[in-house]
CSV table of C-alpha atoms and ligand atoms in Angstrom, one decimal:
chain,number,residue,atom,x,y,z
A,1,MET,CA,-16.5,-14.0,16.5
A,2,SER,CA,-19.4,-11.6,16.5
A,3,GLN,CA,-19.8,-10.4,12.9
A,4,ARG,CA,-22.1,-7.6,14.0
A,5,SER,CA,-20.1,-6.2,16.8
A,6,ILE,CA,-18.0,-3.9,14.7
A,7,GLU,CA,-18.6,-0.2,14.8
A,8,LEU,CA,-18.5,1.4,11.4
A,9,PRO,CA,-18.8,5.1,10.4
A,10,VAL,CA,-21.9,6.0,8.4
A,11,LEU,CA,-20.7,8.0,5.4
A,12,ALA,CA,-22.3,9.2,2.2
A,13,SER,CA,-20.2,6.9,0.0
A,14,PRO,CA,-19.1,7.8,-3.5
A,15,ASP,CA,-19.4,5.0,-6.0
A,16,PRO,CA,-18.2,1.7,-4.6
A,17,VAL,CA,-14.8,0.5,-5.8
A,18,ASP,CA,-15.2,-2.4,-8.2
A,19,HIS,CA,-11.8,-4.0,-7.9
A,20,PRO,CA,-12.6,-7.0,-10.2
A,21,ALA,CA,-13.6,-4.7,-13.0
A,22,ALA,CA,-10.6,-2.3,-12.5
A,23,ALA,CA,-8.3,-5.3,-12.4
A,24,ALA,CA,-9.8,-6.7,-15.6
A,25,ALA,CA,-9.2,-3.4,-17.3
A,26,PHE,CA,-5.5,-3.5,-16.1
A,27,ASN,CA,-5.2,-7.1,-17.3
A,28,ALA,CA,-6.4,-6.1,-20.8
A,29,ASP,CA,-2.9,-4.8,-21.4
A,30,VAL,CA,-1.2,-8.2,-21.2
A,31,ALA,CA,2.3,-6.9,-21.8
A,32,ARG,CA,2.0,-4.2,-19.1
A,33,THR,CA,0.6,-6.8,-16.6
A,34,GLU,CA,3.5,-9.1,-17.2
A,35,TRP,CA,6.0,-6.4,-16.9
A,36,HIS,CA,4.4,-5.0,-13.7
A,37,ASP,CA,4.3,-8.4,-12.2
A,38,GLU,CA,7.9,-9.1,-13.0
A,39,SER,CA,9.1,-5.7,-11.8
A,40,LEU,CA,7.5,-6.1,-8.4
A,41,TRP,CA,8.7,-9.7,-8.1
A,42,PHE,CA,12.2,-8.5,-8.8
A,43,VAL,CA,11.9,-6.1,-5.7
A,44,ARG,CA,10.4,-8.9,-3.7
A,45,GLU,CA,13.4,-11.1,-4.5
A,46,LYS,CA,15.8,-8.3,-3.6
A,47,ARG,CA,14.0,-8.1,-0.2
A,48,ASP,CA,14.5,-11.8,0.3
A,49,ARG,CA,18.2,-11.6,-0.3
A,50,ALA,CA,18.6,-8.6,2.0
A,51,ALA,CA,16.6,-10.3,4.8
A,52,ALA,CA,18.5,-13.5,4.4
A,53,ALA,CA,21.8,-11.6,4.9
A,54,VAL,CA,20.7,-10.5,8.4
A,55,PRO,CA,21.1,-13.4,10.8
A,56,ASP,CA,18.7,-12.0,13.4
A,57,TRP,CA,16.0,-11.0,10.9
A,58,GLU,CA,13.2,-13.0,12.5
A,59,GLU,CA,14.1,-11.7,15.9
A,60,LEU,CA,14.0,-8.1,14.6
A,61,ARG,CA,10.5,-8.7,13.2
A,62,VAL,CA,9.4,-10.1,16.6
A,63,ARG,CA,11.0,-7.1,18.4
A,64,ALA,CA,9.4,-4.6,15.9
A,65,SER,CA,6.0,-6.1,16.4
A,66,ALA,CA,6.3,-6.1,20.2
A,67,ILE,CA,7.4,-2.4,20.2
A,68,LYS,CA,4.6,-1.4,18.0
A,69,GLU,CA,2.0,-3.3,20.0
A,70,HIS,CA,3.3,-1.7,23.2
A,71,ALA,CA,3.3,1.8,21.6
A,72,LEU,CA,-0.3,1.3,20.3
A,73,SER,CA,-1.4,0.0,23.7
A,74,HIS,CA,0.0,3.2,25.4
A,75,LEU,CA,-0.6,5.6,22.5
A,76,ASP,CA,-2.3,8.2,24.7
A,77,GLU,CA,0.7,8.4,26.9
A,78,TYR,CA,3.3,8.4,24.1
A,79,LEU,CA,1.5,11.0,22.1
A,80,VAL,CA,1.4,13.4,25.0
A,81,GLN,CA,5.1,12.7,25.8
A,82,PHE,CA,6.0,13.3,22.1
A,83,GLU,CA,4.1,16.6,22.1
A,84,ALA,CA,5.7,17.8,25.4
A,85,ASN,CA,9.2,17.0,24.1
A,86,ALA,CA,8.5,18.4,20.6
A,87,LEU,CA,7.3,21.7,22.2
A,88,ALA,CA,10.5,21.8,24.3
A,89,ASN,CA,12.5,21.3,21.1
A,90,GLY,CA,11.0,24.5,19.6
A,91,MET,CA,8.4,22.8,17.4
A,92,GLN,CA,4.7,23.9,17.2
A,93,VAL,CA,2.3,21.0,17.6
A,94,HIS,CA,-1.2,20.8,16.1
A,95,TRP,CA,-3.8,18.0,16.5
A,96,ALA,CA,-6.2,17.1,13.6
A,97,ARG,CA,-9.2,14.9,14.1
A,98,ASP,CA,-9.7,14.2,10.4
A,99,ALA,CA,-8.5,15.0,6.9
A,100,ASP,CA,-10.4,18.3,6.7
A,101,GLU,CA,-9.0,19.6,10.0
A,102,HIS,CA,-5.5,18.6,8.8
A,103,ASN,CA,-5.9,20.5,5.6
A,104,ARG,CA,-7.3,23.5,7.3
A,105,ILE,CA,-4.4,23.6,9.8
A,106,VAL,CA,-1.8,23.4,7.0
A,107,HIS,CA,-3.6,26.0,5.0
A,108,GLY,CA,-3.9,28.2,8.1
A,109,ILE,CA,-0.1,28.0,8.6
A,110,LEU,CA,0.6,28.9,5.0
A,111,ALA,CA,-2.0,31.7,4.8
A,112,GLU,CA,-0.7,33.3,8.0
A,113,ALA,CA,2.8,33.5,6.5
A,114,GLY,CA,1.6,34.5,3.1
A,115,ALA,CA,3.1,31.4,1.6
A,116,LYS,CA,2.1,30.6,-2.0
A,117,ARG,CA,4.5,27.9,-3.0
A,118,LEU,CA,4.7,24.6,-1.1
A,119,VAL,CA,7.2,21.8,-1.9
A,120,LYS,CA,6.2,18.4,-0.5
A,121,SER,CA,8.3,15.3,-0.1
A,122,LYS,CA,6.4,12.0,-0.3
A,123,SER,CA,3.7,11.8,2.3
A,124,MET,CA,0.9,9.2,1.8
A,125,LEU,CA,-0.9,10.9,4.7
A,126,THR,CA,-1.4,14.1,2.6
A,127,GLU,CA,-2.6,11.9,-0.3
A,128,GLU,CA,-5.1,10.3,2.2
A,129,CYS,CA,-6.2,13.8,3.3
A,130,GLY,CA,-6.5,15.2,-0.3
A,131,LEU,CA,-4.2,18.1,0.6
A,132,ASN,CA,-3.1,18.9,-2.9
A,133,PRO,CA,-6.5,19.8,-4.4
A,134,PHE,CA,-7.5,21.5,-1.1
A,135,LEU,CA,-4.5,23.9,-1.3
A,136,GLU,CA,-4.6,24.3,-5.0
A,137,SER,CA,-8.2,25.4,-4.9
A,138,ARG,CA,-7.0,28.1,-2.5
A,139,GLY,CA,-4.3,29.5,-4.8
A,140,ILE,CA,-1.3,27.6,-3.4
A,141,GLU,CA,1.1,25.9,-5.8
A,142,VAL,CA,1.9,22.4,-4.5
A,143,VAL,CA,4.9,20.5,-6.0
A,144,ASP,CA,5.5,16.9,-5.1
A,145,SER,CA,9.3,16.5,-5.1
A,146,ASP,CA,9.8,12.8,-5.0
A,147,LEU,CA,10.5,11.9,-8.6
A,148,GLY,CA,7.8,9.2,-8.9
A,149,GLU,CA,5.3,11.4,-7.1
A,150,ARG,CA,6.1,14.3,-9.4
A,151,ILE,CA,5.6,12.1,-12.5
A,152,VAL,CA,2.1,11.0,-11.4
A,153,GLN,CA,1.3,14.6,-10.3
A,154,LEU,CA,2.1,15.9,-13.7
A,155,ARG,CA,-0.2,13.2,-15.2
A,156,ARG,CA,-2.9,14.2,-12.7
A,157,GLU,CA,-2.9,10.6,-11.4
A,158,GLY,CA,-2.5,9.2,-7.8
A,159,PRO,CA,0.4,7.0,-6.8
A,160,SER,CA,-0.1,3.3,-7.5
A,161,HIS,CA,2.3,2.1,-4.9
A,162,ILE,CA,3.3,3.6,-1.5
A,163,VAL,CA,7.0,3.3,-2.1
A,164,MET,CA,7.3,3.4,-5.9
A,165,PRO,CA,4.4,5.7,-6.9
A,166,ALA,CA,5.0,5.4,-10.7
A,167,ILE,CA,5.7,1.7,-10.9
A,168,HIS,CA,2.8,1.2,-13.3
A,169,LEU,CA,4.4,3.5,-15.9
A,170,LYS,CA,7.0,2.6,-18.6
A,171,LYS,CA,9.9,4.9,-19.3
A,172,GLU,CA,8.4,5.8,-22.7
A,173,GLU,CA,5.3,7.1,-20.9
A,174,VAL,CA,7.4,9.1,-18.5
A,175,GLY,CA,9.2,10.5,-21.5
A,176,GLU,CA,5.9,11.6,-23.1
A,177,THR,CA,4.9,13.2,-19.8
A,178,PHE,CA,8.1,15.1,-19.6
A,179,HIS,CA,7.8,16.2,-23.2
A,180,GLU,CA,4.4,17.5,-22.6
A,181,HIS,CA,5.0,19.3,-19.2
A,182,LEU,CA,8.8,19.9,-19.0
A,183,GLY,CA,9.6,20.5,-22.7
A,184,THR,CA,12.0,17.6,-23.3
A,185,ALA,CA,12.6,16.4,-26.8
A,186,ALA,CA,9.9,14.2,-28.3
A,187,GLY,CA,10.8,10.5,-27.9
A,188,LEU,CA,13.4,11.0,-25.1
A,189,SER,CA,13.0,8.2,-22.7
A,190,GLU,CA,16.5,7.4,-21.5
A,191,PRO,CA,16.1,7.3,-17.6
A,192,THR,CA,19.4,9.1,-16.8
A,193,ALA,CA,18.6,12.0,-19.2
A,194,LEU,CA,15.0,12.2,-17.8
A,195,ALA,CA,16.3,12.2,-14.2
A,196,ALA,CA,18.7,15.1,-15.0
A,197,VAL,CA,15.8,17.1,-16.4
A,198,ALA,CA,13.7,16.4,-13.3
A,199,ARG,CA,16.5,17.4,-11.0
A,200,GLU,CA,16.9,20.8,-12.8
A,201,HIS,CA,13.1,21.3,-12.7
A,202,LEU,CA,12.8,20.4,-9.1
A,203,ARG,CA,15.8,22.5,-7.9
A,204,ALA,CA,14.1,25.6,-9.2
A,205,LYS,CA,10.9,24.7,-7.3
A,206,PHE,CA,13.0,24.0,-4.1
A,207,LEU,CA,14.7,27.4,-4.4
A,208,ALA,CA,11.4,29.3,-4.9
A,209,ALA,CA,9.4,27.5,-2.2
A,210,ASP,CA,7.9,29.5,0.7
A,211,ALA,CA,7.3,26.3,2.7
A,212,THR,CA,8.0,22.6,2.7
A,213,LEU,CA,5.9,19.7,3.9
A,214,THR,CA,7.3,16.3,4.8
A,215,GLY,CA,5.9,13.1,6.3
A,216,MET,CA,7.5,11.3,9.2
A,217,ASN,CA,8.5,7.6,9.2
A,218,PHE,CA,8.9,7.6,13.0
A,219,ALA,CA,8.1,10.1,15.7
A,220,VAL,CA,10.1,9.4,18.9
A,221,ALA,CA,8.2,10.1,22.2
A,222,GLU,CA,11.3,10.1,24.3
A,223,THR,CA,13.1,12.8,22.4
A,224,GLY,CA,10.3,14.7,20.6
A,225,GLY,CA,12.2,14.3,17.4
A,226,PHE,CA,11.3,12.5,14.2
A,227,VAL,CA,12.9,10.6,11.3
A,228,VAL,CA,12.2,11.1,7.6
A,229,CYS,CA,13.5,8.4,5.2
A,230,THR,CA,14.0,9.1,1.5
A,231,ASN,CA,16.3,7.8,-1.3
A,232,GLU,CA,16.4,11.1,-3.2
A,233,GLY,CA,17.3,13.6,-0.4
A,234,ASN,CA,14.3,15.7,-1.5
A,235,ALA,CA,12.9,16.0,2.0
A,236,ASP,CA,16.3,17.2,3.3
A,237,LEU,CA,16.6,19.8,0.6
A,238,GLY,CA,13.1,21.1,1.4
A,239,MET,CA,13.9,21.2,5.1
A,240,ALA,CA,17.3,22.9,4.6
A,241,LEU,CA,15.9,25.7,2.3
A,242,ALA,CA,12.4,26.6,3.2
A,243,PRO,CA,11.6,29.1,6.0
A,244,ILE,CA,8.6,27.0,7.1
A,245,HIS,CA,8.6,23.2,7.6
A,246,ILE,CA,5.3,21.4,8.2
A,247,ALA,CA,5.6,17.7,9.2
A,248,SER,CA,2.3,15.8,9.0
A,249,VAL,CA,2.1,12.4,10.7
A,250,GLY,CA,-0.5,9.8,11.5
A,251,ILE,CA,-0.7,9.2,15.2
A,252,GLU,CA,0.2,5.5,14.9
A,253,LYS,CA,3.8,6.5,13.9
A,254,VAL,CA,4.8,7.3,17.4
A,255,ILE,CA,7.4,4.9,18.9
A,256,PRO,CA,8.6,5.1,22.5
A,257,ARG,CA,12.4,5.4,22.4
A,258,ALA,CA,15.3,6.5,20.2
A,259,GLU,CA,16.9,3.1,20.5
A,260,ASP,CA,13.8,1.5,18.9
A,261,LEU,CA,14.9,3.2,15.6
A,262,ALA,CA,17.8,0.6,15.5
A,263,VAL,CA,15.2,-2.1,15.0
A,264,PHE,CA,12.9,-0.2,12.5
A,265,LEU,CA,15.5,1.3,10.3
A,266,ARG,CA,17.1,-2.1,9.8
A,267,LEU,CA,13.8,-3.6,8.7
A,268,LEU,CA,12.3,-0.7,6.7
A,269,ALA,CA,14.6,-0.3,3.7
A,270,ARG,CA,15.3,-4.1,3.4
A,271,SER,CA,11.6,-4.8,3.4
A,272,ALA,CA,10.8,-2.0,1.0
A,273,THR,CA,13.4,-2.2,-1.7
A,274,GLY,CA,16.1,-4.7,-0.5
A,275,GLN,CA,18.5,-1.9,0.4
A,276,ALA,CA,20.5,-2.2,3.6
A,277,ILE,CA,19.5,1.3,4.6
A,278,THR,CA,17.5,4.1,3.0
A,279,VAL,CA,19.9,6.6,1.4
A,280,TYR,CA,18.8,9.5,3.6
A,281,SER,CA,17.5,8.8,7.2
A,282,SER,CA,17.3,12.3,8.5
A,283,HIS,CA,16.7,12.9,12.2
A,284,VAL,CA,15.0,16.2,13.1
A,285,HIS,CA,15.1,17.5,16.6
A,286,GLY,CA,14.0,21.1,16.1
A,287,PRO,CA,13.7,23.9,13.6
A,288,ARG,CA,16.8,25.5,11.9
A,289,GLU,CA,17.6,29.0,13.1
A,290,GLY,CA,15.0,31.3,11.8
A,291,GLN,CA,12.7,28.5,10.6
A,292,ALA,CA,9.2,27.7,11.9
A,293,LEU,CA,8.6,23.9,12.4
A,294,HIS,CA,5.0,22.7,12.7
A,295,VAL,CA,4.1,19.1,13.5
A,296,VAL,CA,0.5,18.0,12.7
A,297,LEU,CA,-0.7,14.9,14.5
A,298,VAL,CA,-3.5,13.3,12.5
A,299,ASP,CA,-6.1,10.8,13.6
A,300,ASN,CA,-8.5,10.5,10.6
A,301,GLY,CA,-10.0,7.2,11.6
A,302,ARG,CA,-7.0,5.7,13.4
A,303,THR,CA,-8.5,5.7,16.9
A,304,ARG,CA,-11.6,4.0,15.4
A,305,GLN,CA,-9.3,1.3,14.0
A,306,LEU,CA,-7.4,1.1,17.3
A,307,ALA,CA,-10.7,0.3,19.1
A,308,ARG,CA,-11.4,-2.7,16.8
A,309,GLU,CA,-10.2,-5.8,18.5
A,310,GLU,CA,-9.8,-7.7,15.3
A,311,PHE,CA,-8.1,-5.0,13.3
A,312,TRP,CA,-6.0,-2.7,15.6
A,313,GLY,CA,-2.9,-4.6,14.7
A,314,SER,CA,-3.0,-3.1,11.2
A,315,LEU,CA,-1.8,0.2,12.8
A,316,LYS,CA,1.6,-1.4,13.3
A,317,CYS,CA,2.3,-0.8,9.6
A,318,ILE,CA,5.5,1.0,8.8
A,319,ARG,CA,4.5,1.5,5.1
A,320,CYS,CA,7.3,-0.5,3.6
A,321,GLY,CA,5.2,-1.8,0.7
A,322,ALA,CA,6.5,-5.4,1.0
A,323,CYS,CA,3.0,-6.8,1.2
A,324,MET,CA,2.2,-5.2,-2.2
A,325,ASN,CA,5.4,-6.4,-3.9
A,326,THR,CA,4.7,-10.0,-2.9
A,327,CYS,CA,0.9,-10.1,-3.4
A,328,PRO,CA,-0.1,-12.0,-6.6
A,329,ILE,CA,-3.3,-10.0,-6.9
A,330,TYR,CA,-1.6,-6.6,-6.5
A,331,ARG,CA,1.2,-7.5,-8.9
A,332,ARG,CA,-1.3,-8.4,-11.6
A,333,SER,CA,-4.0,-5.8,-11.0
A,334,GLY,CA,-2.0,-2.6,-10.4
A,335,GLY,CA,-2.3,-0.2,-7.5
A,336,HIS,CA,-5.0,2.1,-9.1
A,337,SER,CA,-7.5,-0.9,-9.2
A,338,TYR,CA,-7.9,-0.6,-5.4
A,339,GLY,CA,-9.3,3.0,-5.6
A,340,SER,CA,-7.7,3.9,-2.3
A,341,THR,CA,-4.6,5.8,-1.2
A,342,VAL,CA,-3.0,2.7,0.2
A,343,PRO,CA,-3.4,-0.3,-2.1
A,344,GLY,CA,-2.5,-3.9,-1.7
A,345,PRO,CA,-3.1,-6.2,1.3
A,346,ILE,CA,-2.6,-3.5,3.9
A,347,GLY,CA,-4.9,-1.1,2.0
A,348,SER,CA,-7.5,-3.8,1.8
A,349,VAL,CA,-7.4,-4.1,5.6
A,350,LEU,CA,-7.3,-0.3,6.4
A,351,THR,CA,-9.9,1.1,4.0
A,352,PRO,CA,-13.0,-1.0,4.8
A,353,GLY,CA,-12.8,0.5,8.3
A,354,LEU,CA,-13.1,4.0,6.7
A,355,ASP,CA,-16.1,3.1,4.5
A,356,LEU,CA,-17.2,-0.5,4.3
A,357,GLU,CA,-19.7,0.0,1.5
A,358,ARG,CA,-17.2,1.8,-0.8
A,359,TYR,CA,-14.4,-0.6,-0.2
A,360,ALA,CA,-16.4,-3.9,0.2
A,361,SER,CA,-14.7,-5.5,-2.8
A,362,LEU,CA,-11.1,-5.0,-1.4
A,363,PRO,CA,-11.0,-7.8,1.2
A,364,PHE,CA,-11.7,-10.2,-1.7
A,365,ALA,CA,-8.7,-8.9,-3.7
A,366,SER,CA,-6.5,-11.6,-2.2
A,367,THR,CA,-5.8,-15.3,-2.6
A,368,LEU,CA,-5.4,-15.5,1.1
A,369,CYS,CA,-2.1,-17.3,0.3
A,370,GLY,CA,-0.5,-15.6,3.4
A,371,SER,CA,2.6,-14.3,1.5
A,372,CYS,CA,1.9,-10.7,2.8
A,373,THR,CA,1.9,-11.9,6.4
A,374,ALA,CA,5.1,-13.8,5.8
A,375,VAL,CA,7.0,-10.8,4.6
A,376,CYS,CA,5.5,-8.1,6.8
A,377,PRO,CA,8.4,-6.7,9.0
A,378,VAL,CA,6.0,-6.0,11.9
A,379,LYS,CA,4.2,-9.3,11.6
A,380,ILE,CA,0.7,-8.0,10.9
A,381,ASP,CA,-1.6,-11.0,10.3
A,382,LEU,CA,-2.8,-9.5,7.0
A,383,ASP,CA,-4.4,-12.6,5.5
A,384,GLY,CA,-6.3,-13.2,8.8
A,385,GLN,CA,-7.6,-9.7,8.8
A,386,LEU,CA,-8.6,-9.9,5.2
A,387,PHE,CA,-10.6,-13.0,6.0
A,388,ARG,CA,-12.3,-11.4,8.9
A,389,TRP,CA,-13.2,-8.3,6.8
A,390,ARG,CA,-14.8,-10.7,4.3
A,391,GLN,CA,-17.1,-11.9,7.1
A,392,HIS,CA,-18.1,-8.3,8.0
A,393,VAL,CA,-18.7,-7.4,4.3
A,394,THR,CA,-20.9,-10.5,3.9
A,395,ALA,CA,-22.8,-9.9,7.1
A,396,ALA,CA,-23.4,-6.3,6.0
A,397,GLY,CA,-25.0,-7.6,2.7
A,398,TYR,CA,-22.4,-6.2,0.3
A,399,VAL,CA,-21.7,-9.5,-1.5
A,400,SER,CA,-23.6,-10.2,-4.7
A,401,ALA,CA,-26.3,-13.0,-4.6
A,402,ALA,CA,-24.5,-14.9,-7.3
A,403,LYS,CA,-21.2,-15.0,-5.3
A,404,THR,CA,-23.0,-16.0,-2.1
A,405,LEU,CA,-24.8,-18.8,-4.0
A,406,ALA,CA,-21.6,-20.0,-5.6
A,407,VAL,CA,-19.7,-20.0,-2.2
A,408,ARG,CA,-22.6,-21.8,-0.4
A,409,SER,CA,-22.8,-24.4,-3.1
A,410,SER,CA,-19.1,-25.0,-2.9
A,411,VAL,CA,-19.3,-25.5,0.8
A,412,LYS,CA,-22.0,-28.1,0.3
A,413,VAL,CA,-19.9,-29.9,-2.3
A,414,LEU,CA,-16.7,-29.7,-0.3
A,415,ASP,CA,-18.5,-31.0,2.8
A,416,ARG,CA,-19.5,-34.2,1.0
A,417,PRO,CA,-16.6,-36.2,-0.3
A,418,ARG,CA,-18.8,-38.5,-2.3
A,419,LEU,CA,-20.6,-35.7,-4.0
A,420,PHE,CA,-17.2,-34.0,-4.7
A,421,ARG,CA,-15.8,-37.1,-6.3
A,422,ALA,CA,-19.0,-37.7,-8.4
A,423,LEU,CA,-19.0,-34.1,-9.7
A,424,GLY,CA,-15.2,-34.4,-10.4
A,425,THR,CA,-15.9,-37.5,-12.5
A,426,LEU,CA,-18.7,-35.7,-14.3
A,427,ALA,CA,-16.5,-32.7,-15.0
A,428,ARG,CA,-13.7,-34.9,-16.4
A,429,LEU,CA,-16.2,-36.8,-18.5
A,430,GLY,CA,-17.5,-33.4,-19.8
A,431,MET,CA,-14.0,-32.4,-20.7
A,432,ARG,CA,-13.6,-35.5,-22.8
A,433,ILE,CA,-16.9,-35.6,-24.7
A,434,LEU,CA,-17.9,-31.9,-25.0
A,435,PRO,CA,-16.9,-30.2,-28.3
A,436,GLU,CA,-13.7,-28.2,-28.3
A,437,ARG,CA,-15.7,-25.1,-29.2
A,438,PHE,CA,-17.7,-25.3,-25.9
A,439,LEU,CA,-14.6,-25.9,-23.8
A,440,ARG,CA,-12.9,-22.9,-25.4
A,441,PHE,CA,-15.9,-20.7,-24.6
A,442,GLY,CA,-16.4,-22.0,-21.1
A,443,ALA,CA,-13.4,-23.3,-19.2
A,444,GLY,CA,-11.0,-21.7,-21.7
A,445,ALA,CA,-12.3,-18.2,-21.0
A,446,TRP,CA,-10.3,-17.9,-17.9
A,447,GLY,CA,-7.2,-19.0,-19.7
A,448,ARG,CA,-7.7,-16.6,-22.5
A,449,ALA,CA,-8.2,-13.7,-20.1
A,450,ARG,CA,-4.8,-14.5,-18.6
A,451,ASP,CA,-3.2,-15.2,-22.0
A,452,LEU,CA,-2.8,-18.9,-21.1
A,453,PRO,CA,-3.7,-22.0,-23.0
A,454,PRO,CA,-7.1,-23.6,-22.3
A,455,ALA,CA,-7.4,-26.1,-19.5
A,456,PRO,CA,-6.3,-29.6,-20.4
A,457,ARG,CA,-9.0,-32.2,-21.3
A,458,GLU,CA,-7.5,-34.8,-19.1
A,459,SER,CA,-6.6,-34.7,-15.4
A,460,PHE,CA,-3.0,-35.2,-14.3
A,461,ARG,CA,-4.0,-38.2,-12.3
A,462,SER,CA,-5.6,-40.0,-15.3
A,463,TRP,CA,-2.6,-39.0,-17.5
A,464,TYR,CA,-0.2,-40.5,-14.8
A,465,ARG,CA,-2.2,-43.7,-14.6
A,466,ARG,CA,-1.9,-44.2,-18.4
A,467,ASN,CA,1.7,-43.2,-18.6
A,468,GLY,CA,3.1,-44.2,-15.2
A,469,ALA,CA,3.5,-47.9,-16.2
A,470,ASN,CA,5.5,-47.0,-19.3
A,471,ARG,CA,7.9,-45.0,-17.2
A,472,ARG,CA,8.8,-47.9,-14.8
B,1,LIG,S1,1.5,-4.2,6.2
B,1,LIG,FE1,3.6,-4.8,6.7
B,1,LIG,S2,4.4,-5.4,4.7
B,1,LIG,FE2,2.6,-4.1,4.3
B,1,LIG,S3,3.3,-2.0,4.1
B,1,LIG,FE3,2.8,-2.3,6.2
B,1,LIG,S4,4.6,-3.0,7.3
B,1,LIG,FE4,5.0,-3.2,5.1
């Protein structure tokens, strides 16, 4: 491959994301790290059981991947077809080149109608575009209505996961947030009680809203309609009540035909949370009587990614979050450590294309174990793309001299079996003769950081040689 052939935007980068440092800070709270890891693994196991219960699961993945590849290869045609059918359905269609244009379009729609209160249902695209601060600075109240999103919004944090935005928080922390912002009793952390308070709080916001904004899971070119999936029904309540509905969507979400939904809807919820189907999968084919329905089609770097031969497949993503739930690095470093709207393996593949210098550490936030690729419902070769981004990051000079030296030295050692064996013998000898204090400081440091015992002084092979005879 040509490591210099990739076209990258030149941006004035804010500080680069230091994923290792942010992950170390997350790991300092050992109990939280363990609990975060276990919670996500629980979801991963649910996904496995749900997938295993569908006999044609692998065929569905192959089919979904093929549909997405076809749609992306003919995106120009399908977008135009979607627009024509959406217009025929009574929707108004807007096109946004980037985040700023998206935000200005949304603000323009609201300003023209004199709307001051917007209720949003979960939309990672509007997080990506920074819509909330944009509107708030212009005097518009924005309320995220997905429960997890509302919790992180009240805390002035971003979501840490694309499906479970508040997965990094314990119920006690949610209780404190509600006490501070919603006036619940101090110490109240019982989830059902908190959910009841949130429902009452959000109902009032829905009833007072001048407009609602939803994302789209799928935009169907053939019909000009779209599908919004939620578990809480919040998007539906917003769409049913507000006089203005704005639906923002990344251009890669277009699929050719309505029948393709039968493939994606079976994969999406099972991959995301292990549910057979999302609780609400709402199909929208036009505005309610008296309602204005605006669709905003957003590029924001997607056509650039589409033009990259090595990375265009990442646009197949249906944002299920399964690659995050299975990733050993994500599970033990938390979503905020990625410093990007979309964290985890797919985020580490998408964000370097937006700003390579800022996100240079993310392709290394992976063990390259391939678990993300194995669970991805649309068969994105995530580990392969992460590996290829590493090569671009290195070629661009964003890898530290110490890391480059360490990797080059390793290559030299691993290329020479004799040298490898000799160094192994030396290392084992060192483990035997060096004082315990030294080992605890050196090799033991990794174990201590992970709350694990220090590395053993003897290799398993030598232990087996000594004890194997006794066992026969
Ligand atoms: S890359 Fe695949 S597994 Fe990850 S969020 Fe997207 S569709 Fe889901």
